Every structure is written in structure tokens, then in C-alpha cells.
Short mmCIF file of C-alpha atoms in Angstrom, two decimals:
data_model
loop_
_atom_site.label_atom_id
_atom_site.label_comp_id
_atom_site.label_asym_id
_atom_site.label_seq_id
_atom_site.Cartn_x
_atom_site.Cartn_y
_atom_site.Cartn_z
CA UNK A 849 0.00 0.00 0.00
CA UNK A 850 0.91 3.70 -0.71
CA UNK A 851 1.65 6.00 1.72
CA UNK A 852 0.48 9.67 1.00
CA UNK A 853 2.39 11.91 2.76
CA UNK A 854 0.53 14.98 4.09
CA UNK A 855 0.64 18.08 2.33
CA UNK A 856 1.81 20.81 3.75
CA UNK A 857 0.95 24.44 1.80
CA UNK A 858 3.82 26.86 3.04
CA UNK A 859 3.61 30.46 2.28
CA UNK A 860 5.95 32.25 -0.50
CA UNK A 861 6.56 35.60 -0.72
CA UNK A 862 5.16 36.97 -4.11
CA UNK A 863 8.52 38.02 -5.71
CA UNK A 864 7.99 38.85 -8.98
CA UNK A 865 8.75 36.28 -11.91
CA UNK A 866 9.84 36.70 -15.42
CA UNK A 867 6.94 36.90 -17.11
CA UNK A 868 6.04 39.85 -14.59
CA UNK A 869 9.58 41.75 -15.97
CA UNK A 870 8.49 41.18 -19.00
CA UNK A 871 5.44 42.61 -19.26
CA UNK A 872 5.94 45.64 -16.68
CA UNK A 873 9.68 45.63 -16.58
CA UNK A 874 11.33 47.14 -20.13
CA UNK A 875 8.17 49.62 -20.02
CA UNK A 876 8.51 50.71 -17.05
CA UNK A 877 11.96 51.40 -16.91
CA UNK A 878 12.48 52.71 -20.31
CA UNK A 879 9.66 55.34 -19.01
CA UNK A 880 11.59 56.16 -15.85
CA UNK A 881 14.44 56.77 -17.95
CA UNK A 882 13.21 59.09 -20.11
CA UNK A 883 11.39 61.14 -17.78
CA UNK A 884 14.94 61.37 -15.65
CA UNK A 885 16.49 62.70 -19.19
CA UNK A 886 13.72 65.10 -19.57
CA UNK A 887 13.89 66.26 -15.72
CA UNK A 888 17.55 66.64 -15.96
CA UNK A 889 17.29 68.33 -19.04
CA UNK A 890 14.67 71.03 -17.46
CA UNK A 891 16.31 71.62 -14.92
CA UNK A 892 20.05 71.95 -16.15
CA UNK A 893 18.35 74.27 -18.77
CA UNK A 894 17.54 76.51 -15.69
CA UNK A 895 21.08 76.11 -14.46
CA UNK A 896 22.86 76.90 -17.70
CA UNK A 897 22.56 80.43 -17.84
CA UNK A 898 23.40 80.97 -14.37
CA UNK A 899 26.92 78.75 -14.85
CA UNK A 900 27.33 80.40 -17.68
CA UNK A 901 27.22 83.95 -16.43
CA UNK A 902 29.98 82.43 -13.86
CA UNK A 903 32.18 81.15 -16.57
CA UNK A 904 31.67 84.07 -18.87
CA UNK A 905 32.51 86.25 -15.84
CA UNK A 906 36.27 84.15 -15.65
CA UNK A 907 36.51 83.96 -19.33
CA UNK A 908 35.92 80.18 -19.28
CA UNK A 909 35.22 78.05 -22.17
CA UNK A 910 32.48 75.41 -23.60
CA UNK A 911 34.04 72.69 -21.80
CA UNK A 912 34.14 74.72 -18.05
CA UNK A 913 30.00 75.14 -18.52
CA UNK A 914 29.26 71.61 -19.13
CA UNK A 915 32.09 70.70 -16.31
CA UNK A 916 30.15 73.10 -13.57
CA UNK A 917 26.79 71.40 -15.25
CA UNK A 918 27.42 67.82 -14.44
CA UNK A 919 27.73 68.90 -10.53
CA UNK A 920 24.15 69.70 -10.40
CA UNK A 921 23.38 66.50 -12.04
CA UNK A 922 23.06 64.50 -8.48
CA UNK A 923 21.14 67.34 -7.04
CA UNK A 924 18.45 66.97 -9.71
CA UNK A 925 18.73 62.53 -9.57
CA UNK A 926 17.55 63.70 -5.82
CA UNK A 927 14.62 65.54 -6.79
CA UNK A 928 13.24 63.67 -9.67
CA UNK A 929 13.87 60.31 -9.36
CA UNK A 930 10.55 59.32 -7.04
CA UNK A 931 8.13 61.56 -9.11
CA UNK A 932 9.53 59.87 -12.01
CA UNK A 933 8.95 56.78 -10.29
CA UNK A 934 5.54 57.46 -10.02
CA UNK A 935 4.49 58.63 -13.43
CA UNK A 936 6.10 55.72 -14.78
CA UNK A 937 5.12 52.72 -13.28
CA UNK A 938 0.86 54.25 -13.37
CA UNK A 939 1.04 54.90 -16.80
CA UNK A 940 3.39 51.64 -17.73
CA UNK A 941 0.39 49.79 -15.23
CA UNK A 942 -2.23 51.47 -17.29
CA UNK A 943 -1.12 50.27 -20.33
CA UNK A 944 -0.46 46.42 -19.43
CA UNK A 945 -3.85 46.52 -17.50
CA UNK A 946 -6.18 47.97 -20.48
CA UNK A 947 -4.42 45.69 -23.40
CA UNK A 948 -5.26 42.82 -21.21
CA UNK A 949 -1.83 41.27 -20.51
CA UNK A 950 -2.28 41.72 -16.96
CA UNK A 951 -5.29 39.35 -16.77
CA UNK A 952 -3.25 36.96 -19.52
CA UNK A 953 -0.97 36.93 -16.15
CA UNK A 954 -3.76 36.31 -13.57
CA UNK A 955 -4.82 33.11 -15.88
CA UNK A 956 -1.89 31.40 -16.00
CA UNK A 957 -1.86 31.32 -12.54
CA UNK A 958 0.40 34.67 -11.71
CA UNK A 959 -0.89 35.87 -8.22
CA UNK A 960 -1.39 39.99 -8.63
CA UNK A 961 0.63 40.11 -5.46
CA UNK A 962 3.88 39.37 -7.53
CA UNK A 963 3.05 43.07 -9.41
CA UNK A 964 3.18 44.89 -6.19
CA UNK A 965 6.13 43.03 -5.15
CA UNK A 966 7.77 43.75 -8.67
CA UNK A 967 7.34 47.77 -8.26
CA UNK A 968 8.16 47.05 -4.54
CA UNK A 969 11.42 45.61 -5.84
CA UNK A 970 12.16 48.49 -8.48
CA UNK A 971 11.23 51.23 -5.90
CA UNK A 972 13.82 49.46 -3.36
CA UNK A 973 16.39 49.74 -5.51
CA UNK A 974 16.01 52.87 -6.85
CA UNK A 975 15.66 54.31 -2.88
CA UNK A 976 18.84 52.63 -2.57
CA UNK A 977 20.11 55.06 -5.41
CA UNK A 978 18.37 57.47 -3.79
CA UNK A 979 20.46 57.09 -0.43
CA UNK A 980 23.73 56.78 -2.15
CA UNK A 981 23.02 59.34 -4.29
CA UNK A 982 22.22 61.73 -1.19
CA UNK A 983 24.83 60.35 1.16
CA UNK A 984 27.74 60.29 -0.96
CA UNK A 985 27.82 61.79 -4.37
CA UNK A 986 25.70 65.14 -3.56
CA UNK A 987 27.45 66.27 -1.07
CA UNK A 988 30.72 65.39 -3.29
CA UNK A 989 29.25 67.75 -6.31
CA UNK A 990 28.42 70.28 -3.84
CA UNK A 991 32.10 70.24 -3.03
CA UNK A 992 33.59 69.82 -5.95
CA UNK A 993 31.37 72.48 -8.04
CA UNK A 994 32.79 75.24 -5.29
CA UNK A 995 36.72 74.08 -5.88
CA UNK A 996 35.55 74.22 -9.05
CA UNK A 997 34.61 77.80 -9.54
CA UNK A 998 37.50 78.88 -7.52
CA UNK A 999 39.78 76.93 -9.89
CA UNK A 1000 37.83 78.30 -12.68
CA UNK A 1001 38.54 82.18 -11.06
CA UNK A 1002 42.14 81.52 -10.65
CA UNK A 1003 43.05 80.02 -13.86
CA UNK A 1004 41.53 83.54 -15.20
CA UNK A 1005 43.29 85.90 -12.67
CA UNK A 1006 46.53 83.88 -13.74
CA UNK A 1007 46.04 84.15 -17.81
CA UNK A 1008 45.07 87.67 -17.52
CA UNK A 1009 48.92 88.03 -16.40
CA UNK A 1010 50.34 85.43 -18.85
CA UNK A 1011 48.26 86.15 -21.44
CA UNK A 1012 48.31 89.28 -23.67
CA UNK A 1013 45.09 91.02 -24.79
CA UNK A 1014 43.59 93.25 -27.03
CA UNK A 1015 42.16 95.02 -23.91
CA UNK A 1016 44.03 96.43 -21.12
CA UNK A 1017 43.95 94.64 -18.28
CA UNK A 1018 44.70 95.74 -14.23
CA UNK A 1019 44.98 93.36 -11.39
CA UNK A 1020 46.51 94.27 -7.69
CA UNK A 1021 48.25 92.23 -5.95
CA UNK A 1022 49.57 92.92 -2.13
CA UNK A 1023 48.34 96.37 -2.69
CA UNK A 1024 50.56 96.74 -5.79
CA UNK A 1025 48.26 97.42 -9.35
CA UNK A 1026 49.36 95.85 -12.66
CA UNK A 1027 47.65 97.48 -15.54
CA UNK A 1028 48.71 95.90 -18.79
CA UNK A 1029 47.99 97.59 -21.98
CA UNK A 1030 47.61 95.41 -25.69
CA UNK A 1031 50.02 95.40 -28.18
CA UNK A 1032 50.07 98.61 -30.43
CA UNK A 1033 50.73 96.04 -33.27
CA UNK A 1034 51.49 92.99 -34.68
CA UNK A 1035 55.45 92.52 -34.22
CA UNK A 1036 54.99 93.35 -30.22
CA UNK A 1037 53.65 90.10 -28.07
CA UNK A 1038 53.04 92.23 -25.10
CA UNK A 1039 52.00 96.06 -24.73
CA UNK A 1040 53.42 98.22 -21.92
CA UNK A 1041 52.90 97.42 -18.13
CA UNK A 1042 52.43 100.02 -15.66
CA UNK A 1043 53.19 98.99 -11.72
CA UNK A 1044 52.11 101.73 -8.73
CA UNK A 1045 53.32 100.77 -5.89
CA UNK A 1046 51.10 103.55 -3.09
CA UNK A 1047 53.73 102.95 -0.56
CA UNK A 1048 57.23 102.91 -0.19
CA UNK A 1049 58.69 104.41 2.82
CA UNK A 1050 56.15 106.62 2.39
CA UNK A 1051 56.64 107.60 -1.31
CA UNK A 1052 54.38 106.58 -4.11
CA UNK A 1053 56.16 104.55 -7.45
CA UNK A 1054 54.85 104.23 -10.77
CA UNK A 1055 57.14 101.80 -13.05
CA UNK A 1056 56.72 101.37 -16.80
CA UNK A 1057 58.27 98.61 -18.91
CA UNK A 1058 57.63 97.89 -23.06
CA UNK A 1059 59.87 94.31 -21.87
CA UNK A 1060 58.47 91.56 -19.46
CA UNK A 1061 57.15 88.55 -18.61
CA UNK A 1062 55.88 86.42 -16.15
CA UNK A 1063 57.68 82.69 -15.63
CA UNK A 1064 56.51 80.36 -12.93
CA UNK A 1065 59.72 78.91 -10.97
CA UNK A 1066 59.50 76.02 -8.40
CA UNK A 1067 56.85 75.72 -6.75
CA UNK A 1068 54.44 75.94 -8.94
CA UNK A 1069 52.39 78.34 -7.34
CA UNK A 1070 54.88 80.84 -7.30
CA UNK A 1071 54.96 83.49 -10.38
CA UNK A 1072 57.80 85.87 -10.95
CA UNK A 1073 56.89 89.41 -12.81
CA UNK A 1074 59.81 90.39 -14.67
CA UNK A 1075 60.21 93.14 -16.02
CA UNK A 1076 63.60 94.89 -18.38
CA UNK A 1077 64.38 98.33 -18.75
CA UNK A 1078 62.14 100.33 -16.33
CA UNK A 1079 61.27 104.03 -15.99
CA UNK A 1080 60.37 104.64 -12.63
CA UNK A 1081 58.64 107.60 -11.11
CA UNK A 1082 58.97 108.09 -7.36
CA UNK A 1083 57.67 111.41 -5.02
CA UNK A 1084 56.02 111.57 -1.76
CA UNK A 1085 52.63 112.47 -1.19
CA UNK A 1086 51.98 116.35 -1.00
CA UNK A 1087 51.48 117.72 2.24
CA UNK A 1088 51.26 121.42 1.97
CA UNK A 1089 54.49 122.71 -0.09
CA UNK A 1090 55.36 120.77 -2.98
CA UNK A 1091 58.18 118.16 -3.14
CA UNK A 1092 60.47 117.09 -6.00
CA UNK A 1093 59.43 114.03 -8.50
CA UNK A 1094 62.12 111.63 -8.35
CA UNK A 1095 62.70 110.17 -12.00
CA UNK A 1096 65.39 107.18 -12.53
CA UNK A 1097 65.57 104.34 -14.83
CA UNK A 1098 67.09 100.43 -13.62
CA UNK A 1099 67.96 97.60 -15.85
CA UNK A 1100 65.65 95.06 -14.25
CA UNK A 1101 63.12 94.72 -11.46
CA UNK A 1102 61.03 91.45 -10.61
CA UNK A 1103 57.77 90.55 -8.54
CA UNK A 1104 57.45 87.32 -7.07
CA UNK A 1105 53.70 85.97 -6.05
CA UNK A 1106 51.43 83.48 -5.11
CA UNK A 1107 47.41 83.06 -6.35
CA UNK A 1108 46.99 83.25 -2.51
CA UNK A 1109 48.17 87.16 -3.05
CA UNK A 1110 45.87 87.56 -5.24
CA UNK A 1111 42.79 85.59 -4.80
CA UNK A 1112 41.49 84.03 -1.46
CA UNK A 1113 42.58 80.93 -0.78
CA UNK A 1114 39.19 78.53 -1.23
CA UNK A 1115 38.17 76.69 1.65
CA UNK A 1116 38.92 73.17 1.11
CA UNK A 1117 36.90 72.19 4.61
CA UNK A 1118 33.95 70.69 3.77
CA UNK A 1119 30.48 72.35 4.81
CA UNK A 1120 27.83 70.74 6.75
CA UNK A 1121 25.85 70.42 2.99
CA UNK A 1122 29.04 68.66 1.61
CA UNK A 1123 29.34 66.13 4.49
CA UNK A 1124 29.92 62.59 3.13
CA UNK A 1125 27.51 60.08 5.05
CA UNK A 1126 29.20 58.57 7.89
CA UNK A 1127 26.79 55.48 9.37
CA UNK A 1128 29.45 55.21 12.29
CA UNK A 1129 28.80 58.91 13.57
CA UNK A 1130 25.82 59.52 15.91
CA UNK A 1131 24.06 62.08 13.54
CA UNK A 1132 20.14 60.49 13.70
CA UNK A 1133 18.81 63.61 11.82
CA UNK A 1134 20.90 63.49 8.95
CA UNK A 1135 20.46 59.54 8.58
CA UNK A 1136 16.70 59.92 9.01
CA UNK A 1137 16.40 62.49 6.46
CA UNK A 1138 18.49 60.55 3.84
CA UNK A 1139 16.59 57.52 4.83
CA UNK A 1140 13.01 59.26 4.34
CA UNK A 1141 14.39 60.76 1.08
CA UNK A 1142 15.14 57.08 0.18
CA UNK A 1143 11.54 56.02 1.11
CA UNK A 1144 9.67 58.13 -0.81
CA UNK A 1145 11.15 56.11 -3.99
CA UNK A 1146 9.69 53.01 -3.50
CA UNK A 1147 6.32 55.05 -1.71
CA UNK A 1148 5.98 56.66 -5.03
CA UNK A 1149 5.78 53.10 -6.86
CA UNK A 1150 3.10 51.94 -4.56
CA UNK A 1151 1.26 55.20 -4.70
CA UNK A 1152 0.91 55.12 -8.24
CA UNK A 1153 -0.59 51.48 -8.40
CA UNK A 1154 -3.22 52.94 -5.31
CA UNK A 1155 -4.10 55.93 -8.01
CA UNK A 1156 -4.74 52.97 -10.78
CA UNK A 1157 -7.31 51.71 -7.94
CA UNK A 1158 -8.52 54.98 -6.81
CA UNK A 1159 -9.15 56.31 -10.10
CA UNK A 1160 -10.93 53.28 -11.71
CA UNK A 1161 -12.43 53.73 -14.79
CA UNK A 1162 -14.51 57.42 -14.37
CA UNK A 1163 -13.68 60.99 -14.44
CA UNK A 1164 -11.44 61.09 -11.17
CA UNK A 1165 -8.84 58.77 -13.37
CA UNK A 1166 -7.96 61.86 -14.54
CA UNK A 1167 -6.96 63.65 -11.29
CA UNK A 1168 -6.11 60.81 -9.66
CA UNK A 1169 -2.13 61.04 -10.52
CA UNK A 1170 -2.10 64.42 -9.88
CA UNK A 1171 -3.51 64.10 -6.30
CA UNK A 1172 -1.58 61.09 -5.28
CA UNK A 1173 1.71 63.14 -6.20
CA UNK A 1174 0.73 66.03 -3.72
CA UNK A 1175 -0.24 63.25 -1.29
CA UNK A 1176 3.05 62.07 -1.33
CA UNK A 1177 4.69 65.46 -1.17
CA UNK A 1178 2.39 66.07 1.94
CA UNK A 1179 3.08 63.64 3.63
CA UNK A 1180 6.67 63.69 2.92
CA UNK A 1181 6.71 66.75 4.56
CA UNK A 1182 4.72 65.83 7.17
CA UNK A 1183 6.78 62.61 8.63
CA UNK A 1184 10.15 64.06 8.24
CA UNK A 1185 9.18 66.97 10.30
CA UNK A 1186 7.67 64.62 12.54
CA UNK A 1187 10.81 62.34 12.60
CA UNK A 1188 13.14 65.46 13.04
CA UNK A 1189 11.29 66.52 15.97
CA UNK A 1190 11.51 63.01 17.45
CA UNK A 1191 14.91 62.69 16.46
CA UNK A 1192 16.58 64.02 19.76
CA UNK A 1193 14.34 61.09 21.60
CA UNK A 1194 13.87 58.47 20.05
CA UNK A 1195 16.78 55.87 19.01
CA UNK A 1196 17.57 55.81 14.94
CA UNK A 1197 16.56 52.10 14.78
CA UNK A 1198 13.09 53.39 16.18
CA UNK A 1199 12.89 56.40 13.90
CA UNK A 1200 13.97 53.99 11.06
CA UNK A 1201 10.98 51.50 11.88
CA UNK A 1202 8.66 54.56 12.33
CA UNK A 1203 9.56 56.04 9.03
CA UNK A 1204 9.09 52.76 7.18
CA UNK A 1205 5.99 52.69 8.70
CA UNK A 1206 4.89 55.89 7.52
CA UNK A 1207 5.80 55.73 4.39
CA UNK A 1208 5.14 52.09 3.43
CA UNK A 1209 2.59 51.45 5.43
CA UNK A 1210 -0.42 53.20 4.52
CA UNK A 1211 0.18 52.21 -0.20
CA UNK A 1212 0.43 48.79 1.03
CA UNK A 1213 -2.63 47.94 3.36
CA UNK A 1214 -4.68 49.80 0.45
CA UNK A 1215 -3.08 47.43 -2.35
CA UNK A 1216 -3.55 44.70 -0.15
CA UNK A 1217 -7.03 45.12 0.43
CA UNK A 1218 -8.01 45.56 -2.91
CA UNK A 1219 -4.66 45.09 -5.15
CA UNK A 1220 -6.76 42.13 -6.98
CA UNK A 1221 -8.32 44.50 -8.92
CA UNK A 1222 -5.04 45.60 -10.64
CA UNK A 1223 -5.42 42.37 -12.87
CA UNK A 1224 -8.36 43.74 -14.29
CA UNK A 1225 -8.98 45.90 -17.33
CA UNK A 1226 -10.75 48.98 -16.63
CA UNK A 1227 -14.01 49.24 -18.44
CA UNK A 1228 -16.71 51.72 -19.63
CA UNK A 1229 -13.95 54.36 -20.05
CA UNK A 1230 -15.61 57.40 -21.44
#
């Protein structure tokens, strides 16, 4: 005789399977793509003109704009990538539920559980990207652009005095003013320069020279002003009866500098905006808010299937989108303050549990409750 051995049902977690990627996956994420590309796009357009004023102000080229661009690429990844999120996976829903494939899914036995745990899934991972993207590279760009610009300002202070142009040029350095005049033709490389000097033991000295140069000797940030052949002017100031004007010539005078003469050295500590995420330091505020940042990713997934619900097949599918985004904004708002607040009492593992719970919570009890309905064409669509 056989022996049937009892069967025992155990319960699975609905991960998704492949016919699940197929059907919502390469939509979905081509969608969330684009609408990055176009986000970027927007909002570096708004950026442009303002890096370009800086880089037109330093004389920069082409090359500087789109390098000062790509810093405020991970600053708009931060912003866009949950409402992008959201648009994308309701409309790449919509789509897969009204041609039918969804129910194509439900018949051969897919449980509609295995969606919610597919956008789950994506939304994970992309508030993973989220938290890397907040924790480590933004506050990177944030450094780097301002090293940047100050490289960018230097580089021009520093080829005004190497370079010749067809304007003249003045820059003071250690109270001393350079004005350098262009080239009254073709066969001269350099025009005149003009050094005052406003005090020397209490005299004033203007210098002119039709020969020099600047070289850069070891170390590299020092710059030498030479200059051949001077005519120098020298008189005190006037104080009541006039004094003689001193006027000699000399064979060669030089200027040694540093950019730090000239231009404030930049700041190379890092601001509390550019601190790189350190898990090991007791800072619960900043973790939280990284942490709810990274929530509202996968919250935005879950929120758009609840607006596929909510809306059904009437007039409110129309506003449906558009009022689940502002719910999400609100209540974005709402729990960080909340968590901030609670911040300086609670543990971070609490806070952590209580922002999952806040922003999880709430999408999934609705899709659980009715997320069956997902599988299900909408009909009488007017």
C-alpha cells in the first residue's frame, strides 16, 4: 500500500517572476528613464545660464560650462527620481492593464501580489540610489562644483597676467596694481605694463616697462613678474608745499607671487551640505532624512498602483495622478518633520521603523485590500 504523505501548503513571498519583468519591466523602466532625461534636461536648462554667467565672468570656455553642469546633475537625480517613479510605473500599469496582458498573467496562474512586489522591488532599488546618491555623491558635487569655480577664477586671474590682450587689463596684488595695456601692433607680443606701488617708505612709485614677462619657478604656485628696462617715477605724497618728482631708470626689477596674493585661498573644509555620510557617527537627523528621502522612492511606486485603484475607470482617473503626487509630497513633509522633531528622543533604529511605517505602510494595506483588482482591465472608459 501507498503511503500519502501529508501536504503541507507553506507560504511564498510573491517576488515577482519573469513573465512579470516582461510585461511591466522594459516599459517601465524605459519610461523612468526618459522622464529622468527630460527632468535633468529642465532643470540643467535653468542652471545653464546661471553657470554660464559664472564662466563668462572668468573667461571660461564650452568645456568649463558643461564641467560646472554635471555637478548639479546628483542634485536633480535627488529631486526627480521618485516623481519619475511614479508617473512611470501608473502609466506603464495602465497600459499592461487595459491591453489585457495583466489578466493573460492572472490566468496562468500569476498571483497579482507578484506586481506589487515587482514595483516594490524596483522602488527598493532605486531608494537605494536614492540614499547613495544623497549620502555620498551630492554632497561630493556640492564640493567639488565650489573648488571648481574657484579653480575656474584663478586660472583667469593667472592668464590675464600670462596672457596678452587686445584690452588692457589691471589686477593688484599685495596692494601693488598691474595694468597691462595690448600690443600697439602685430610685431609686439606684449603692450606696456604700468606697476604703482602707493607705498614705499612713504613715497608713491609708478614703473613702466615695453619688456616683461611672467615665468613660474618652483613651486608651482609661485609666479615671478619680470620686467627689463624700467622708468620709474617716485615722489612723496603732498602735504602742503610741494616736493620734488624723483625720476630714474634700472635695468631690471622682478615681482614674485602666489594666487593666494591675489585671490582668497578657497576653503577646502567641507560644509555641513558637503558632508559625506558617515553610518558610524551619531548624527540620527541626517540619517533619518536621507533615509526618508530614500523612502519616498519606492512610496511613489506603490502610490501610483493605489491611483490605478482609486481612479478606476470614471472621471477622477484623470486627477487621480495628480492628487496622489501632492499626497506624497504632503506627507513627505509631514513625517520628516515629525521624525526630526523626534529625532533628539527616540533611538535611529526606532525612527527607522517609524519612518518605514509611515511611508510604506499606509500604499500597502490599500493594495492589499483591494490590489486584486489591478489584474483587471478597466471598463466603460468614457
Amino acid at each position: 500500500m501507498r503511503q500519502h504523505r501529508p501536504h503541507t501548503r507553506k507560504f511564498v513571498l510573491p517576488l515577482p517572476r519573469l513573465p512579470i519583468v516582461r510585461v511591466l519591466g522594459k516599459p517601465l523602466i524605459l519610461r523612468l528613464l526618459l522622464l529622468l532625461l527630460v527632468i535633468e534636461a529642465i532643470f540643467l536648462a535653468e542652471s545653464f545660464t546661471t553657470l554660464m554667467e559664472h564662466a563668462l565672468r572668468y573667461e571660461g570656455t564650452a568645456r568649463d560650462v558643461l564641467h560646472l553642469l554635471s555637478f548639479k546633475t546628483p542634485e536633480i537625480l535627488d529631486l526627480a527620481l521618485a516623481i519619475s517613479l511614479l508617473i512611470a510605473t501608473y502609466f506603464a500599469t495602465q497600459d499592461a492593464r487595459n491591453r489585457g496582458e495583466l489578466v493573460i498573467l492572472a490566468t496562468a496562474g500569476i498571483h497579482w501580489g507578484r506586481v506589487i512586489a515587482f514595483v516594490l522591488l524596483l522602488g527598493t532599488c532605486g531608494g537605494l540610489l536614492s540614499f547613495l546618491n544623497a549620502g555620498l555623491v551630492l554632497p561630493m558635487a556640492k564640493y567639488g562644483e565650489r573648488l571648481a569655480l574657484a579653480a575656474l577664477q584663478k586660472d583667469h586671474v593667472l592668464s590675464r597676467i600670462n596672457t596678452s590682450t587686445d584690452h588692457t587689463t589691471l589686477q593688484t596684488i599685495r596692494d601693488t596694481t598691474f595694468i597691462a595695456t595690448p600690443p600697439q601692433d602685430a610685431a609686439q607680443s606684449r603692450g606696456q605694463l604700468f606697476v604703482f606701488q602707493p607705498n614705499q617708505n612713504g613715497n608713491w612709485r609708478v614703473a613702466q616697462s615695453q619688456d616683461w614677462q611672467v615665468t613660474d619657478p618652483a613651486p608651482a604656485d609661485t609666479h615671478t613678474i619680470t620686467l627689463q628696462s624700467l622708468s620709474v617715477l617716485e615722489a612723496p605724497y603732498p602735504s602742503g608745499q610741494p616736493k620734488p618728482l624723483n625720476r630714474f631708470k634700472t635695468a631690471q626689477a622682478s615681482f614674485a607671487f602666489q594666487m593666494a596674493d591675489a585671490l582668497p585661498t578657497p576653503d577646502t573644509t567641507r560644509t555641513a551640505a558637503e558632508q559625506l555620510l558617515d553610518l558610524n557617527a551619531n548624527q540620527p537627523a541626517q540619517l533619518t532624512r536621507l533615509v526618508t528621502r530614500a523612502l519616498m522612492v519606492p512610496m511613489a511606486g506603490l502610490l501610483a498602483l493605489a491611483a490605478l485603484l482609486i481612479g478606476g475607470a470614471g472621471p477622477w482617473r484623470h486627477a487621480a495622478l495628480p492628487l496622489v503626487a501632492l499626497l506624497m509630497m504632503s506627507v513627505d513633509v509631514a513625517s520628516r518633520a515629525l521624525l526630526a522633531e523626534w529625532s533628539a528622543t527616540f533611538p535611529t533604529p526606532v525612527l527607522l521603523l517609524l519612518a518605514l511605517a509611515f511611508y510604506l505602510g499606509p500604499p500597502l494595506t490599500y493594495l492589499l485590500w483591494r490590489g486584486e483588482a489591478l489584474m483587471t482591465p478597466q471598463r466603460g472608459r468614457t
